[in-house]
Amino acid sequence: MGLVTCAEILASAEAGGYAVGAFNCNNMEIVQAIIRAAEAERSPVIIQASQGAIKYAGMGYIVALIREAAASASVPVAMHLDHGTDFQQVMLCIRNGFTSVMIDGSHHPLSENIDITKRVVEVAHAVGVSVEGELGRIRGVEDEVRVSEREAFFTDPEEARIFVRETGVDALAPSIGTAHGRYRGKPELDFDRLAQIRKLTGVPLVLHGSSGVPGEDIRRAISLGVRKVNIDTDIREAFVAEVRRRLEADPSEIDPRRILGPAREKACQVIREKIRLFGSAGKA
Ligand code: 13P
């Protein structure tokens, strides 16, 4: 059915009270795993590429892969840039057909974050592309953060209200205790803060760093207004674990299809479980 924007997908999620998975891809097999899972679950889906993924695969390849996935599928698909860091990168993605972009100005002070995000929204909305902003710092698990410093990274709800009002973003990624990558302990989410941010902004919220977050916490976050759930690490782990298993099972195997094919299948299974958890199964 071709590509749609994240804003469209999130509007339906808002009306239905569920969330849609935004799954990161780097290569053909992962794109196929995502689209097969979405089709099998009859779910809308967001396929997202980071700047690192675009650099690895090449802009032309990644766009062609996601476009083909959308064209061959009967569920709504959005092509989203994950963590765009600067204006030029975001414009390049819009020019190449992304239907949704994230501008991550969270490392800037509030006023600069508002400025750059606002500039992106102006251009993106003019050409029908939706925008996700980030406020507060969402860490990587590799960042060493002392417990006493933890909340300094969190999003201030009042700042979130101002940020959303000033920029006009379609969705907001707040920092409430999740981190990108594999958690060392159990993540502690600040649900009160999440509820407050939602109340003051009214926009669909995005949960980053969702791999490894217990299902009950994900469900609770969705009940409080999270509409887009980002998953990367859980897919990578399932994919690579199967590659490793196949190689160990038969070290003489030289057919990549016999190694990557089963890995694609494992990734697909993980994505299907996530889709069911987020409540978007059967919504397409
Ligand atoms: P995980 O790798 O923790 O799933 O995070 C993905 C993400 O938030 C991408 O922006």
PDB file of C-alpha atoms and ligand atoms in Angstrom:
ATOM      1  CA  MET A   1       0.000   0.000   0.000  1.00  0.00           C
ATOM      2  CA  GLY A   2       3.047   2.250  -0.100  1.00  0.00           C
ATOM      3  CA  LEU A   3       4.506   4.559   2.488  1.00  0.00           C
ATOM      4  CA  VAL A   4       2.595   6.682   4.996  1.00  0.00           C
ATOM      5  CA  THR A   5       3.829   9.128   7.639  1.00  0.00           C
ATOM      6  CA  CYS A   6       4.426   8.332  11.289  1.00  0.00           C
ATOM      7  CA  ALA A   7       1.879  11.021  12.125  1.00  0.00           C
ATOM      8  CA  GLU A   8      -0.835   9.024  10.338  1.00  0.00           C
ATOM      9  CA  ILE A   9       0.161   5.776  12.014  1.00  0.00           C
ATOM     10  CA  LEU A  10       0.352   7.448  15.428  1.00  0.00           C
ATOM     11  CA  ALA A  11      -3.020   9.159  15.003  1.00  0.00           C
ATOM     12  CA  SER A  12      -4.667   5.743  14.604  1.00  0.00           C
ATOM     13  CA  ALA A  13      -2.666   4.412  17.550  1.00  0.00           C
ATOM     14  CA  GLU A  14      -3.855   7.375  19.595  1.00  0.00           C
ATOM     15  CA  ALA A  15      -7.473   6.696  18.711  1.00  0.00           C
ATOM     16  CA  GLY A  16      -7.091   3.007  19.471  1.00  0.00           C
ATOM     17  CA  GLY A  17      -4.998   3.355  22.640  1.00  0.00           C
ATOM     18  CA  TYR A  18      -2.143   1.139  21.421  1.00  0.00           C
ATOM     19  CA  ALA A  19       1.482   1.676  20.345  1.00  0.00           C
ATOM     20  CA  VAL A  20       3.290   0.868  17.109  1.00  0.00           C
ATOM     21  CA  GLY A  21       6.746  -0.681  16.976  1.00  0.00           C
ATOM     22  CA  ALA A  22       9.542   1.281  15.358  1.00  0.00           C
ATOM     23  CA  PHE A  23      12.128  -1.305  14.430  1.00  0.00           C
ATOM     24  CA  ASN A  24      15.693  -0.445  13.424  1.00  0.00           C
ATOM     25  CA  CYS A  25      17.171  -1.970  10.281  1.00  0.00           C
ATOM     26  CA  ASN A  26      20.666  -2.146   8.802  1.00  0.00           C
ATOM     27  CA  ASN A  27      20.336  -4.698   6.029  1.00  0.00           C
ATOM     28  CA  MET A  28      17.951  -6.546   3.752  1.00  0.00           C
ATOM     29  CA  GLU A  29      17.287  -9.465   6.077  1.00  0.00           C
ATOM     30  CA  ILE A  30      16.210  -7.226   8.956  1.00  0.00           C
ATOM     31  CA  VAL A  31      13.944  -5.149   6.689  1.00  0.00           C
ATOM     32  CA  GLN A  32      12.351  -8.389   5.498  1.00  0.00           C
ATOM     33  CA  ALA A  33      11.995  -9.672   9.067  1.00  0.00           C
ATOM     34  CA  ILE A  34      10.184  -6.465  10.050  1.00  0.00           C
ATOM     35  CA  ILE A  35       7.783  -6.420   7.132  1.00  0.00           C
ATOM     36  CA  ARG A  36       7.029 -10.140   7.356  1.00  0.00           C
ATOM     37  CA  ALA A  37       6.244  -9.756  11.065  1.00  0.00           C
ATOM     38  CA  ALA A  38       3.962  -6.767  10.425  1.00  0.00           C
ATOM     39  CA  GLU A  39       2.155  -8.614   7.640  1.00  0.00           C
ATOM     40  CA  ALA A  40       1.748 -11.757   9.705  1.00  0.00           C
ATOM     41  CA  GLU A  41       0.323  -9.751  12.612  1.00  0.00           C
ATOM     42  CA  ARG A  42      -1.749  -7.416  10.405  1.00  0.00           C
ATOM     43  CA  SER A  43      -0.078  -4.449  12.070  1.00  0.00           C
ATOM     44  CA  PRO A  44       1.008  -0.992  10.983  1.00  0.00           C
ATOM     45  CA  VAL A  45       4.778  -0.659  11.325  1.00  0.00           C
ATOM     46  CA  ILE A  46       7.538   1.936  11.420  1.00  0.00           C
ATOM     47  CA  ILE A  47      10.810   0.888   9.802  1.00  0.00           C
ATOM     48  CA  GLN A  48      13.559   3.166  10.997  1.00  0.00           C
ATOM     49  CA  ALA A  49      17.153   3.726   9.976  1.00  0.00           C
ATOM     50  CA  SER A  50      19.749   5.598  12.003  1.00  0.00           C
ATOM     51  CA  GLN A  51      22.438   7.690  10.391  1.00  0.00           C
ATOM     52  CA  GLY A  52      24.810   4.817  11.179  1.00  0.00           C
ATOM     53  CA  ALA A  53      22.563   2.399   9.280  1.00  0.00           C
ATOM     54  CA  ILE A  54      22.388   4.779   6.323  1.00  0.00           C
ATOM     55  CA  LYS A  55      26.174   5.070   6.340  1.00  0.00           C
ATOM     56  CA  TYR A  56      26.586   1.294   6.510  1.00  0.00           C
ATOM     57  CA  ALA A  57      24.086   0.303   3.810  1.00  0.00           C
ATOM     58  CA  GLY A  58      24.163   3.467   1.717  1.00  0.00           C
ATOM     59  CA  MET A  59      21.232   5.863   1.385  1.00  0.00           C
ATOM     60  CA  GLY A  60      20.096   4.405  -1.950  1.00  0.00           C
ATOM     61  CA  TYR A  61      20.050   0.832  -0.669  1.00  0.00           C
ATOM     62  CA  ILE A  62      18.285   1.519   2.612  1.00  0.00           C
ATOM     63  CA  VAL A  63      15.599   3.657   0.946  1.00  0.00           C
ATOM     64  CA  ALA A  64      15.069   1.095  -1.824  1.00  0.00           C
ATOM     65  CA  LEU A  65      14.749  -1.739   0.705  1.00  0.00           C
ATOM     66  CA  ILE A  66      12.186   0.043   2.860  1.00  0.00           C
ATOM     67  CA  ARG A  67      10.281   1.320  -0.181  1.00  0.00           C
ATOM     68  CA  GLU A  68      10.059  -2.201  -1.578  1.00  0.00           C
ATOM     69  CA  ALA A  69       8.917  -3.527   1.808  1.00  0.00           C
ATOM     70  CA  ALA A  70       6.122  -0.942   1.866  1.00  0.00           C
ATOM     71  CA  ALA A  71       5.144  -1.474  -1.763  1.00  0.00           C
ATOM     72  CA  SER A  72       4.871  -5.233  -1.369  1.00  0.00           C
ATOM     73  CA  ALA A  73       2.977  -5.086   1.928  1.00  0.00           C
ATOM     74  CA  SER A  74      -0.720  -4.568   2.611  1.00  0.00           C
ATOM     75  CA  VAL A  75      -0.163  -2.849   5.984  1.00  0.00           C
ATOM     76  CA  PRO A  76       0.734   0.831   6.541  1.00  0.00           C
ATOM     77  CA  VAL A  77       4.501   1.393   6.667  1.00  0.00           C
ATOM     78  CA  ALA A  78       6.408   4.559   7.622  1.00  0.00           C
ATOM     79  CA  MET A  79      10.059   5.166   6.718  1.00  0.00           C
ATOM     80  CA  HIS A  80      11.585   7.015   9.656  1.00  0.00           C
ATOM     81  CA  LEU A  81      15.000   8.546  10.377  1.00  0.00           C
ATOM     82  CA  ASP A  82      16.109   7.600  13.897  1.00  0.00           C
ATOM     83  CA  HIS A  83      18.189  10.226  15.766  1.00  0.00           C
ATOM     84  CA  GLY A  84      18.926  12.716  13.021  1.00  0.00           C
ATOM     85  CA  THR A  85      21.659  14.908  14.458  1.00  0.00           C
ATOM     86  CA  ASP A  86      21.696  17.938  12.219  1.00  0.00           C
ATOM     87  CA  PHE A  87      19.616  19.901   9.755  1.00  0.00           C
ATOM     88  CA  GLN A  88      21.547  18.724   6.669  1.00  0.00           C
ATOM     89  CA  GLN A  89      21.204  15.016   7.495  1.00  0.00           C
ATOM     90  CA  VAL A  90      17.495  15.391   8.061  1.00  0.00           C
ATOM     91  CA  MET A  91      16.995  17.303   4.800  1.00  0.00           C
ATOM     92  CA  LEU A  92      18.916  14.631   2.908  1.00  0.00           C
ATOM     93  CA  CYS A  93      16.565  11.973   4.266  1.00  0.00           C
ATOM     94  CA  ILE A  94      13.474  13.994   3.383  1.00  0.00           C
ATOM     95  CA  ARG A  95      14.822  14.466  -0.126  1.00  0.00           C
ATOM     96  CA  ASN A  96      15.385  10.730  -0.429  1.00  0.00           C
ATOM     97  CA  GLY A  97      11.810   9.848   0.482  1.00  0.00           C
ATOM     98  CA  PHE A  98      11.682   9.357   4.245  1.00  0.00           C
ATOM     99  CA  THR A  99       8.108  10.003   5.387  1.00  0.00           C
ATOM    100  CA  SER A 100       9.113  10.801   8.953  1.00  0.00           C
ATOM    101  CA  VAL A 101      12.240  12.131  10.642  1.00  0.00           C
ATOM    102  CA  MET A 102      13.602  12.522  14.125  1.00  0.00           C
ATOM    103  CA  ILE A 103      15.690  15.557  14.908  1.00  0.00           C
ATOM    104  CA  ASP A 104      17.583  14.876  18.109  1.00  0.00           C
ATOM    105  CA  GLY A 105      18.629  18.228  19.519  1.00  0.00           C
ATOM    106  CA  SER A 106      18.660  16.891  23.075  1.00  0.00           C
ATOM    107  CA  HIS A 107      22.384  17.603  23.573  1.00  0.00           C
ATOM    108  CA  HIS A 108      21.664  21.327  23.072  1.00  0.00           C
ATOM    109  CA  PRO A 109      20.298  23.710  25.702  1.00  0.00           C
ATOM    110  CA  LEU A 110      16.490  24.053  25.511  1.00  0.00           C
ATOM    111  CA  SER A 111      16.388  27.207  23.387  1.00  0.00           C
ATOM    112  CA  GLU A 112      18.792  25.788  20.774  1.00  0.00           C
ATOM    113  CA  ASN A 113      16.940  22.474  20.747  1.00  0.00           C
ATOM    114  CA  ILE A 114      13.727  24.421  20.114  1.00  0.00           C
ATOM    115  CA  ASP A 115      15.386  26.420  17.317  1.00  0.00           C
ATOM    116  CA  ILE A 116      16.754  23.490  15.340  1.00  0.00           C
ATOM    117  CA  THR A 117      13.629  21.361  15.868  1.00  0.00           C
ATOM    118  CA  LYS A 118      11.393  24.222  14.779  1.00  0.00           C
ATOM    119  CA  ARG A 119      13.423  24.728  11.592  1.00  0.00           C
ATOM    120  CA  VAL A 120      13.067  21.028  10.748  1.00  0.00           C
ATOM    121  CA  VAL A 121       9.319  21.032  11.480  1.00  0.00           C
ATOM    122  CA  GLU A 122       8.788  24.024   9.194  1.00  0.00           C
ATOM    123  CA  VAL A 123      10.416  22.347   6.199  1.00  0.00           C
ATOM    124  CA  ALA A 124       9.209  18.804   6.932  1.00  0.00           C
ATOM    125  CA  HIS A 125       5.567  19.801   7.387  1.00  0.00           C
ATOM    126  CA  ALA A 126       5.676  21.843   4.190  1.00  0.00           C
ATOM    127  CA  VAL A 127       6.364  18.621   2.277  1.00  0.00           C
ATOM    128  CA  GLY A 128       4.140  16.311   4.343  1.00  0.00           C
ATOM    129  CA  VAL A 129       6.808  14.651   6.463  1.00  0.00           C
ATOM    130  CA  SER A 130       6.276  14.140  10.197  1.00  0.00           C
ATOM    131  CA  VAL A 131       8.774  15.029  12.923  1.00  0.00           C
ATOM    132  CA  GLU A 132       9.816  13.510  16.250  1.00  0.00           C
ATOM    133  CA  GLY A 133      11.805  15.606  18.719  1.00  0.00           C
ATOM    134  CA  GLU A 134      13.797  14.632  21.796  1.00  0.00           C
ATOM    135  CA  LEU A 135      14.041  16.492  25.072  1.00  0.00           C
ATOM    136  CA  GLY A 136      16.139  15.286  28.024  1.00  0.00           C
ATOM    137  CA  ARG A 137      19.032  12.929  27.375  1.00  0.00           C
ATOM    138  CA  ILE A 138      18.296   9.282  26.642  1.00  0.00           C
ATOM    139  CA  ARG A 139      21.497   7.532  27.584  1.00  0.00           C
ATOM    140  CA  GLY A 140      23.325   4.583  26.152  1.00  0.00           C
ATOM    141  CA  VAL A 141      23.820   1.770  28.668  1.00  0.00           C
ATOM    142  CA  GLU A 142      27.534   2.219  28.115  1.00  0.00           C
ATOM    143  CA  ASP A 143      27.330   5.716  29.645  1.00  0.00           C
ATOM    144  CA  GLU A 144      28.442   5.572  33.259  1.00  0.00           C
ATOM    145  CA  VAL A 145      25.847   7.535  35.201  1.00  0.00           C
ATOM    146  CA  ARG A 146      25.797   7.694  38.980  1.00  0.00           C
ATOM    147  CA  VAL A 147      22.404   7.137  40.599  1.00  0.00           C
ATOM    148  CA  SER A 148      22.531  10.659  42.030  1.00  0.00           C
ATOM    149  CA  GLU A 149      22.967  12.039  38.512  1.00  0.00           C
ATOM    150  CA  ARG A 150      20.334   9.849  36.904  1.00  0.00           C
ATOM    151  CA  GLU A 151      17.433  12.253  37.059  1.00  0.00           C
ATOM    152  CA  ALA A 152      19.485  15.171  35.762  1.00  0.00           C
ATOM    153  CA  PHE A 153      19.071  13.535  32.338  1.00  0.00           C
ATOM    154  CA  PHE A 154      15.305  13.178  32.669  1.00  0.00           C
ATOM    155  CA  THR A 155      12.857  15.383  30.801  1.00  0.00           C
ATOM    156  CA  ASP A 156      11.359  18.241  32.764  1.00  0.00           C
ATOM    157  CA  PRO A 157       7.569  18.161  32.114  1.00  0.00           C
ATOM    158  CA  GLU A 158       7.233  21.942  32.051  1.00  0.00           C
ATOM    159  CA  GLU A 159      10.076  22.220  29.527  1.00  0.00           C
ATOM    160  CA  ALA A 160       8.362  19.509  27.484  1.00  0.00           C
ATOM    161  CA  ARG A 161       5.194  21.612  27.379  1.00  0.00           C
ATOM    162  CA  ILE A 162       7.134  24.605  26.080  1.00  0.00           C
ATOM    163  CA  PHE A 163       9.155  22.493  23.630  1.00  0.00           C
ATOM    164  CA  VAL A 164       6.091  20.913  22.020  1.00  0.00           C
ATOM    165  CA  ARG A 165       4.166  24.199  21.890  1.00  0.00           C
ATOM    166  CA  GLU A 166       7.084  26.104  20.345  1.00  0.00           C
ATOM    167  CA  THR A 167       8.228  23.492  17.832  1.00  0.00           C
ATOM    168  CA  GLY A 168       4.985  21.856  16.672  1.00  0.00           C
ATOM    169  CA  VAL A 169       6.521  18.353  16.682  1.00  0.00           C
ATOM    170  CA  ASP A 170       4.225  15.442  15.907  1.00  0.00           C
ATOM    171  CA  ALA A 171       5.745  13.210  18.588  1.00  0.00           C
ATOM    172  CA  LEU A 172       8.080  13.607  21.543  1.00  0.00           C
ATOM    173  CA  ALA A 173      10.767  11.270  22.878  1.00  0.00           C
ATOM    174  CA  PRO A 174      11.183  12.050  26.582  1.00  0.00           C
ATOM    175  CA  SER A 175      13.895  10.702  28.874  1.00  0.00           C
ATOM    176  CA  ILE A 176      12.236   8.770  31.706  1.00  0.00           C
ATOM    177  CA  GLY A 177      14.778   6.106  32.621  1.00  0.00           C
ATOM    178  CA  THR A 178      15.286   3.892  29.578  1.00  0.00           C
ATOM    179  CA  ALA A 179      18.640   3.604  27.786  1.00  0.00           C
ATOM    180  CA  HIS A 180      19.770   2.336  24.387  1.00  0.00           C
ATOM    181  CA  GLY A 181      21.413  -1.092  24.384  1.00  0.00           C
ATOM    182  CA  ARG A 182      21.433  -4.068  26.754  1.00  0.00           C
ATOM    183  CA  TYR A 183      20.566  -3.199  30.378  1.00  0.00           C
ATOM    184  CA  ARG A 184      22.850  -4.372  33.143  1.00  0.00           C
ATOM    185  CA  GLY A 185      20.108  -4.281  35.778  1.00  0.00           C
ATOM    186  CA  LYS A 186      16.350  -3.787  35.628  1.00  0.00           C
ATOM    187  CA  PRO A 187      15.480  -0.403  34.114  1.00  0.00           C
ATOM    188  CA  GLU A 188      13.573   1.901  36.484  1.00  0.00           C
ATOM    189  CA  LEU A 189      11.034   3.958  34.587  1.00  0.00           C
ATOM    190  CA  ASP A 190       9.631   7.187  36.016  1.00  0.00           C
ATOM    191  CA  PHE A 191       5.945   6.664  35.219  1.00  0.00           C
ATOM    192  CA  ASP A 192       4.744   9.733  37.132  1.00  0.00           C
ATOM    193  CA  ARG A 193       6.995  11.882  35.005  1.00  0.00           C
ATOM    194  CA  LEU A 194       5.739  10.173  31.857  1.00  0.00           C
ATOM    195  CA  ALA A 195       2.115  10.843  32.845  1.00  0.00           C
ATOM    196  CA  GLN A 196       2.920  14.464  33.614  1.00  0.00           C
ATOM    197  CA  ILE A 197       4.697  14.980  30.273  1.00  0.00           C
ATOM    198  CA  ARG A 198       1.771  13.467  28.448  1.00  0.00           C
ATOM    199  CA  LYS A 199      -0.707  15.665  30.320  1.00  0.00           C
ATOM    200  CA  LEU A 200       1.218  18.845  29.565  1.00  0.00           C
ATOM    201  CA  THR A 201       2.078  18.118  25.916  1.00  0.00           C
ATOM    202  CA  GLY A 202      -0.860  16.080  24.614  1.00  0.00           C
ATOM    203  CA  VAL A 203       1.263  14.565  21.815  1.00  0.00           C
ATOM    204  CA  PRO A 204       2.050  10.894  21.151  1.00  0.00           C
ATOM    205  CA  LEU A 205       5.127   9.920  23.168  1.00  0.00           C
ATOM    206  CA  VAL A 206       8.007   7.740  21.980  1.00  0.00           C
ATOM    207  CA  LEU A 207       9.798   5.218  24.172  1.00  0.00           C
ATOM    208  CA  HIS A 208      13.438   4.800  23.157  1.00  0.00           C
ATOM    209  CA  GLY A 209      15.694   2.055  24.491  1.00  0.00           C
ATOM    210  CA  SER A 210      12.791  -0.367  24.801  1.00  0.00           C
ATOM    211  CA  SER A 211      14.728  -3.613  24.309  1.00  0.00           C
ATOM    212  CA  GLY A 212      14.952  -5.453  27.608  1.00  0.00           C
ATOM    213  CA  VAL A 213      12.190  -3.407  29.258  1.00  0.00           C
ATOM    214  CA  PRO A 214       9.751  -5.866  30.940  1.00  0.00           C
ATOM    215  CA  GLY A 215       6.442  -6.321  29.139  1.00  0.00           C
ATOM    216  CA  GLU A 216       4.389  -5.010  32.056  1.00  0.00           C
ATOM    217  CA  ASP A 217       6.393  -1.752  32.055  1.00  0.00           C
ATOM    218  CA  ILE A 218       5.895  -1.365  28.311  1.00  0.00           C
ATOM    219  CA  ARG A 219       2.152  -1.898  28.730  1.00  0.00           C
ATOM    220  CA  ARG A 220       2.003   0.642  31.530  1.00  0.00           C
ATOM    221  CA  ALA A 221       3.924   3.189  29.439  1.00  0.00           C
ATOM    222  CA  ILE A 222       1.449   2.653  26.603  1.00  0.00           C
ATOM    223  CA  SER A 223      -1.472   3.204  28.979  1.00  0.00           C
ATOM    224  CA  LEU A 224       0.129   6.568  29.832  1.00  0.00           C
ATOM    225  CA  GLY A 225       0.442   7.791  26.233  1.00  0.00           C
ATOM    226  CA  VAL A 226       3.429   6.080  24.601  1.00  0.00           C
ATOM    227  CA  ARG A 227       2.448   5.439  20.970  1.00  0.00           C
ATOM    228  CA  LYS A 228       5.791   4.543  19.333  1.00  0.00           C
ATOM    229  CA  VAL A 229       8.128   1.983  20.874  1.00  0.00           C
ATOM    230  CA  ASN A 230      11.689   1.785  19.527  1.00  0.00           C
ATOM    231  CA  ILE A 231      13.365  -1.615  19.352  1.00  0.00           C
ATOM    232  CA  ASP A 232      16.846  -2.326  18.037  1.00  0.00           C
ATOM    233  CA  THR A 233      18.969  -4.388  20.454  1.00  0.00           C
ATOM    234  CA  ASP A 234      16.472  -7.263  20.888  1.00  0.00           C
ATOM    235  CA  ILE A 235      16.403  -7.745  17.095  1.00  0.00           C
ATOM    236  CA  ARG A 236      20.187  -7.619  16.758  1.00  0.00           C
ATOM    237  CA  GLU A 237      20.607 -10.148  19.538  1.00  0.00           C
ATOM    238  CA  ALA A 238      18.132 -12.626  18.082  1.00  0.00           C
ATOM    239  CA  PHE A 239      19.652 -12.252  14.622  1.00  0.00           C
ATOM    240  CA  VAL A 240      23.289 -12.575  15.658  1.00  0.00           C
ATOM    241  CA  ALA A 241      22.638 -15.406  18.132  1.00  0.00           C
ATOM    242  CA  GLU A 242      21.197 -17.476  15.286  1.00  0.00           C
ATOM    243  CA  VAL A 243      24.093 -16.602  12.960  1.00  0.00           C
ATOM    244  CA  ARG A 244      26.462 -17.770  15.705  1.00  0.00           C
ATOM    245  CA  ARG A 245      24.480 -20.942  16.315  1.00  0.00           C
ATOM    246  CA  ARG A 246      24.446 -21.861  12.618  1.00  0.00           C
ATOM    247  CA  LEU A 247      28.162 -21.252  12.234  1.00  0.00           C
ATOM    248  CA  GLU A 248      28.934 -23.340  15.303  1.00  0.00           C
ATOM    249  CA  ALA A 249      26.579 -26.122  14.186  1.00  0.00           C
ATOM    250  CA  ASP A 250      28.328 -26.379  10.827  1.00  0.00           C
ATOM    251  CA  PRO A 251      31.637 -24.513  10.559  1.00  0.00           C
ATOM    252  CA  SER A 252      31.986 -25.670   6.952  1.00  0.00           C
ATOM    253  CA  GLU A 253      28.770 -23.923   5.806  1.00  0.00           C
ATOM    254  CA  ILE A 254      29.570 -21.433   3.052  1.00  0.00           C
ATOM    255  CA  ASP A 255      26.076 -20.546   1.825  1.00  0.00           C
ATOM    256  CA  PRO A 256      25.104 -17.184   3.390  1.00  0.00           C
ATOM    257  CA  ARG A 257      21.437 -18.000   2.811  1.00  0.00           C
ATOM    258  CA  ARG A 258      21.650 -20.949   5.183  1.00  0.00           C
ATOM    259  CA  ILE A 259      23.075 -18.673   7.872  1.00  0.00           C
ATOM    260  CA  LEU A 260      21.196 -15.408   7.333  1.00  0.00           C
ATOM    261  CA  GLY A 261      17.855 -17.011   6.375  1.00  0.00           C
ATOM    262  CA  PRO A 262      17.319 -18.661   9.781  1.00  0.00           C
ATOM    263  CA  ALA A 263      18.603 -15.487  11.494  1.00  0.00           C
ATOM    264  CA  ARG A 264      15.958 -13.499   9.611  1.00  0.00           C
ATOM    265  CA  GLU A 265      13.328 -15.955  10.832  1.00  0.00           C
ATOM    266  CA  LYS A 266      14.434 -15.551  14.480  1.00  0.00           C
ATOM    267  CA  ALA A 267      14.357 -11.763  14.159  1.00  0.00           C
ATOM    268  CA  CYS A 268      10.863 -12.009  12.682  1.00  0.00           C
ATOM    269  CA  GLN A 269       9.654 -14.043  15.666  1.00  0.00           C
ATOM    270  CA  VAL A 270      10.970 -11.450  18.123  1.00  0.00           C
ATOM    271  CA  ILE A 271       9.305  -8.624  16.192  1.00  0.00           C
ATOM    272  CA  ARG A 272       5.979 -10.486  16.108  1.00  0.00           C
ATOM    273  CA  GLU A 273       6.054 -10.847  19.893  1.00  0.00           C
ATOM    274  CA  LYS A 274       6.754  -7.121  20.270  1.00  0.00           C
ATOM    275  CA  ILE A 275       3.893  -6.214  17.941  1.00  0.00           C
ATOM    276  CA  ARG A 276       1.492  -8.288  20.040  1.00  0.00           C
ATOM    277  CA  LEU A 277       2.811  -6.718  23.242  1.00  0.00           C
ATOM    278  CA  PHE A 278       2.321  -3.184  21.874  1.00  0.00           C
ATOM    279  CA  GLY A 279      -1.318  -3.950  20.999  1.00  0.00           C
ATOM    280  CA  SER A 280      -1.044  -3.116  17.292  1.00  0.00           C
ATOM    281  CA  ALA A 281      -1.682  -6.656  16.026  1.00  0.00           C
ATOM    282  CA  GLY A 282      -4.823  -6.771  13.920  1.00  0.00           C
ATOM    283  CA  LYS A 283      -5.003  -2.991  13.610  1.00  0.00           C
ATOM    284  CA  ALA A 284      -4.018  -2.801   9.930  1.00  0.00           C
TER     285      ALA A 284
HETATM  286  P1  13P B   1      17.228  -0.408  21.935  1.00  0.00           P
HETATM  287  O1  13P B   1      18.452  -0.755  21.138  1.00  0.00           O
HETATM  288  O2  13P B   1      17.500  -0.369  23.395  1.00  0.00           O
HETATM  289  O3  13P B   1      16.066  -1.275  21.584  1.00  0.00           O
HETATM  290  O4  13P B   1      16.823   1.094  21.554  1.00  0.00           O
HETATM  291  C1  13P B   1      16.409   1.390  20.253  1.00  0.00           C
HETATM  292  C2  13P B   1      16.145   2.840  20.091  1.00  0.00           C
HETATM  293  O5  13P B   1      15.659   3.509  20.978  1.00  0.00           O
HETATM  294  C3  13P B   1      16.478   3.449  18.802  1.00  0.00           C
HETATM  295  O6  13P B   1      16.311   4.826  18.823  1.00  0.00           O
END
